[in-house]
C-alpha positions as protocol buffer text, in pm:
chain_id: "A"
residue {
  index: 1
  type: MET
  ca { x: -1337 y: 8309 z: -9340 }
}
residue {
  index: 2
  type: GLN
  ca { x: -1157 y: 7978 z: -9381 }
}
residue {
  index: 3
  type: THR
  ca { x: -945 y: 7845 z: -9665 }
}
residue {
  index: 4
  type: TRP
  ca { x: -924 y: 7474 z: -9739 }
}
residue {
  index: 5
  type: THR
  ca { x: -728 y: 7307 z: -10012 }
}
residue {
  index: 6
  type: SER
  ca { x: -770 y: 6981 z: -10193 }
}
residue {
  index: 7
  type: ALA
  ca { x: -496 y: 6726 z: -10255 }
}
residue {
  index: 8
  type: PRO
  ca { x: -474 y: 6716 z: -10639 }
}
residue {
  index: 9
  type: PHE
  ca { x: -181 y: 6883 z: -10809 }
}
residue {
  index: 10
  type: VAL
  ca { x: -152 y: 6966 z: -11178 }
}
residue {
  index: 11
  type: ARG
  ca { x: 1 y: 6625 z: -11255 }
}
residue {
  index: 12
  type: HIS
  ca { x: -305 y: 6451 z: -11109 }
}
residue {
  index: 13
  type: PHE
  ca { x: -528 y: 6625 z: -11363 }
}
residue {
  index: 14
  type: ILE
  ca { x: -333 y: 6432 z: -11627 }
}
residue {
  index: 15
  type: THR
  ca { x: -258 y: 6103 z: -11452 }
}
residue {
  index: 16
  type: SER
  ca { x: -579 y: 6054 z: -11249 }
}
residue {
  index: 17
  type: PRO
  ca { x: -860 y: 6274 z: -11386 }
}
residue {
  index: 18
  type: LYS
  ca { x: -1140 y: 6052 z: -11251 }
}
residue {
  index: 19
  type: ALA
  ca { x: -993 y: 6059 z: -10899 }
}
residue {
  index: 20
  type: VAL
  ca { x: -962 y: 6438 z: -10921 }
}
residue {
  index: 21
  type: LYS
  ca { x: -1325 y: 6465 z: -11034 }
}
residue {
  index: 22
  type: LEU
  ca { x: -1447 y: 6246 z: -10747 }
}
residue {
  index: 23
  type: ASN
  ca { x: -1234 y: 6441 z: -10497 }
}
residue {
  index: 24
  type: ILE
  ca { x: -1380 y: 6773 z: -10614 }
}
residue {
  index: 25
  type: GLU
  ca { x: -1736 y: 6638 z: -10594 }
}
residue {
  index: 26
  type: ALA
  ca { x: -1672 y: 6502 z: -10243 }
}
residue {
  index: 27
  type: ALA
  ca { x: -1537 y: 6841 z: -10136 }
}
residue {
  index: 28
  type: ALA
  ca { x: -1851 y: 7009 z: -10275 }
}
residue {
  index: 29
  type: ARG
  ca { x: -2077 y: 6770 z: -10082 }
}
residue {
  index: 30
  type: HIS
  ca { x: -1878 y: 6827 z: -9763 }
}
residue {
  index: 31
  type: ALA
  ca { x: -1891 y: 7204 z: -9812 }
}
residue {
  index: 32
  type: ASN
  ca { x: -2268 y: 7192 z: -9861 }
}
residue {
  index: 33
  type: ASP
  ca { x: -2320 y: 6969 z: -9556 }
}
residue {
  index: 34
  type: THR
  ca { x: -2108 y: 7186 z: -9327 }
}
residue {
  index: 35
  type: GLY
  ca { x: -2276 y: 7512 z: -9420 }
}
residue {
  index: 36
  type: VAL
  ca { x: -2013 y: 7666 z: -9646 }
}
residue {
  index: 37
  type: LYS
  ca { x: -2164 y: 7959 z: -9836 }
}
residue {
  index: 38
  type: VAL
  ca { x: -1918 y: 7982 z: -10129 }
}
residue {
  index: 39
  type: LEU
  ca { x: -1694 y: 7709 z: -10270 }
}
residue {
  index: 40
  type: CYS
  ca { x: -1423 y: 7841 z: -10499 }
}
residue {
  index: 41
  type: LEU
  ca { x: -1299 y: 7574 z: -10739 }
}
residue {
  index: 42
  type: GLY
  ca { x: -995 y: 7771 z: -10851 }
}
residue {
  index: 43
  type: ALA
  ca { x: -874 y: 7834 z: -11203 }
}
residue {
  index: 44
  type: LEU
  ca { x: -731 y: 7484 z: -11253 }
}
residue {
  index: 45
  type: ASN
  ca { x: -1077 y: 7335 z: -11220 }
}
residue {
  index: 46
  type: LYS
  ca { x: -1195 y: 7507 z: -11534 }
}
residue {
  index: 47
  type: ALA
  ca { x: -1069 y: 7199 z: -11717 }
}
residue {
  index: 48
  type: GLU
  ca { x: -1354 y: 7093 z: -11942 }
}
residue {
  index: 49
  type: SER
  ca { x: -1223 y: 6737 z: -11947 }
}
residue {
  index: 50
  type: ILE
  ca { x: -1237 y: 6705 z: -11565 }
}
residue {
  index: 51
  type: ASN
  ca { x: -1564 y: 6862 z: -11463 }
}
residue {
  index: 52
  type: GLY
  ca { x: -1704 y: 7056 z: -11759 }
}
residue {
  index: 53
  type: GLY
  ca { x: -1568 y: 7384 z: -11628 }
}
residue {
  index: 54
  type: GLY
  ca { x: -1745 y: 7335 z: -11296 }
}
residue {
  index: 55
  type: VAL
  ca { x: -2087 y: 7256 z: -11446 }
}
residue {
  index: 56
  type: ASN
  ca { x: -2055 y: 6886 z: -11366 }
}
residue {
  index: 57
  type: VAL
  ca { x: -1977 y: 6968 z: -11001 }
}
residue {
  index: 58
  type: VAL
  ca { x: -2301 y: 7165 z: -10977 }
}
residue {
  index: 59
  type: ARG
  ca { x: -2492 y: 6878 z: -11142 }
}
residue {
  index: 60
  type: ALA
  ca { x: -2337 y: 6617 z: -10911 }
}
residue {
  index: 61
  type: LEU
  ca { x: -2421 y: 6831 z: -10610 }
}
residue {
  index: 62
  type: GLY
  ca { x: -2777 y: 6868 z: -10739 }
}
residue {
  index: 63
  type: ARG
  ca { x: -2813 y: 6489 z: -10762 }
}
residue {
  index: 64
  type: TYR
  ca { x: -2680 y: 6463 z: -10405 }
}
residue {
  index: 65
  type: CYS
  ca { x: -2892 y: 6725 z: -10232 }
}
residue {
  index: 66
  type: GLY
  ca { x: -3168 y: 6815 z: -10479 }
}
residue {
  index: 67
  type: ASP
  ca { x: -3328 y: 7151 z: -10407 }
}
residue {
  index: 68
  type: ASN
  ca { x: -3147 y: 7174 z: -10073 }
}
residue {
  index: 69
  type: ARG
  ca { x: -2818 y: 7296 z: -10222 }
}
residue {
  index: 70
  type: LYS
  ca { x: -2687 y: 7575 z: -9998 }
}
residue {
  index: 71
  type: VAL
  ca { x: -2337 y: 7633 z: -10134 }
}
residue {
  index: 72
  type: SER
  ca { x: -2259 y: 7860 z: -10429 }
}
residue {
  index: 73
  type: ILE
  ca { x: -1984 y: 7731 z: -10656 }
}
residue {
  index: 74
  type: ILE
  ca { x: -1750 y: 7973 z: -10831 }
}
residue {
  index: 75
  type: HIS
  ca { x: -1412 y: 7976 z: -11007 }
}
residue {
  index: 76
  type: GLY
  ca { x: -1113 y: 8150 z: -10855 }
}
residue {
  index: 77
  type: ASN
  ca { x: -1135 y: 8422 z: -11118 }
}
residue {
  index: 78
  type: HIS
  ca { x: -1474 y: 8533 z: -10985 }
}
residue {
  index: 79
  type: LEU
  ca { x: -1341 y: 8551 z: -10631 }
}
residue {
  index: 80
  type: THR
  ca { x: -1041 y: 8753 z: -10747 }
}
residue {
  index: 81
  type: ALA
  ca { x: -1267 y: 8996 z: -10934 }
}
residue {
  index: 82
  type: ALA
  ca { x: -1495 y: 9031 z: -10630 }
}
residue {
  index: 83
  type: ALA
  ca { x: -1195 y: 9101 z: -10407 }
}
residue {
  index: 84
  type: VAL
  ca { x: -1074 y: 9372 z: -10647 }
}
residue {
  index: 85
  type: VAL
  ca { x: -1416 y: 9539 z: -10653 }
}
residue {
  index: 86
  type: GLU
  ca { x: -1452 y: 9521 z: -10273 }
}
residue {
  index: 87
  type: THR
  ca { x: -1103 y: 9657 z: -10212 }
}
residue {
  index: 88
  type: THR
  ca { x: -1162 y: 9940 z: -10459 }
}
residue {
  index: 89
  type: HIS
  ca { x: -1480 y: 10037 z: -10277 }
}
residue {
  index: 90
  type: GLN
  ca { x: -1303 y: 10023 z: -9941 }
}
residue {
  index: 91
  type: CYS
  ca { x: -1019 y: 10244 z: -10068 }
}
residue {
  index: 92
  type: PHE
  ca { x: -1215 y: 10492 z: -10280 }
}
residue {
  index: 93
  type: GLY
  ca { x: -1569 y: 10480 z: -10140 }
}
residue {
  index: 94
  type: ASP
  ca { x: -1893 y: 10325 z: -10257 }
}
residue {
  index: 95
  type: ASN
  ca { x: -1925 y: 10569 z: -10546 }
}
residue {
  index: 96
  type: ALA
  ca { x: -1605 y: 10440 z: -10710 }
}
residue {
  index: 97
  type: ARG
  ca { x: -1659 y: 10309 z: -11060 }
}
residue {
  index: 98
  type: VAL
  ca { x: -1495 y: 9977 z: -11142 }
}
residue {
  index: 99
  type: PHE
  ca { x: -1449 y: 9834 z: -11491 }
}
residue {
  index: 100
  type: LEU
  ca { x: -1308 y: 9481 z: -11521 }
}
residue {
  index: 101
  type: THR
  ca { x: -1226 y: 9298 z: -11839 }
}
residue {
  index: 102
  type: GLY
  ca { x: -1053 y: 8974 z: -11923 }
}
residue {
  index: 103
  type: GLU
  ca { x: -1101 y: 8621 z: -12047 }
}
């Protein structure tokens, strides 16, 4: 597993939203082209004004690669939830029941 980060900080979401949007879309294209299986946008990228909560990234990637999209795009919250479930199963066995709730 590898972790990459993108350059924008919180202030860039306010001062340069278009540049942030283009940077995120370029990262998604690169991830798709290099065989990344899951691209986690992170909680900050839920900003509706930047990329429609991630929907616009998926649309832009669809325009770029059509039906050949290989990468799954998720928010950081999904990855965190998946890590909690996986860790629970590793600690308590596959029969462990997990209930998650939140916003």
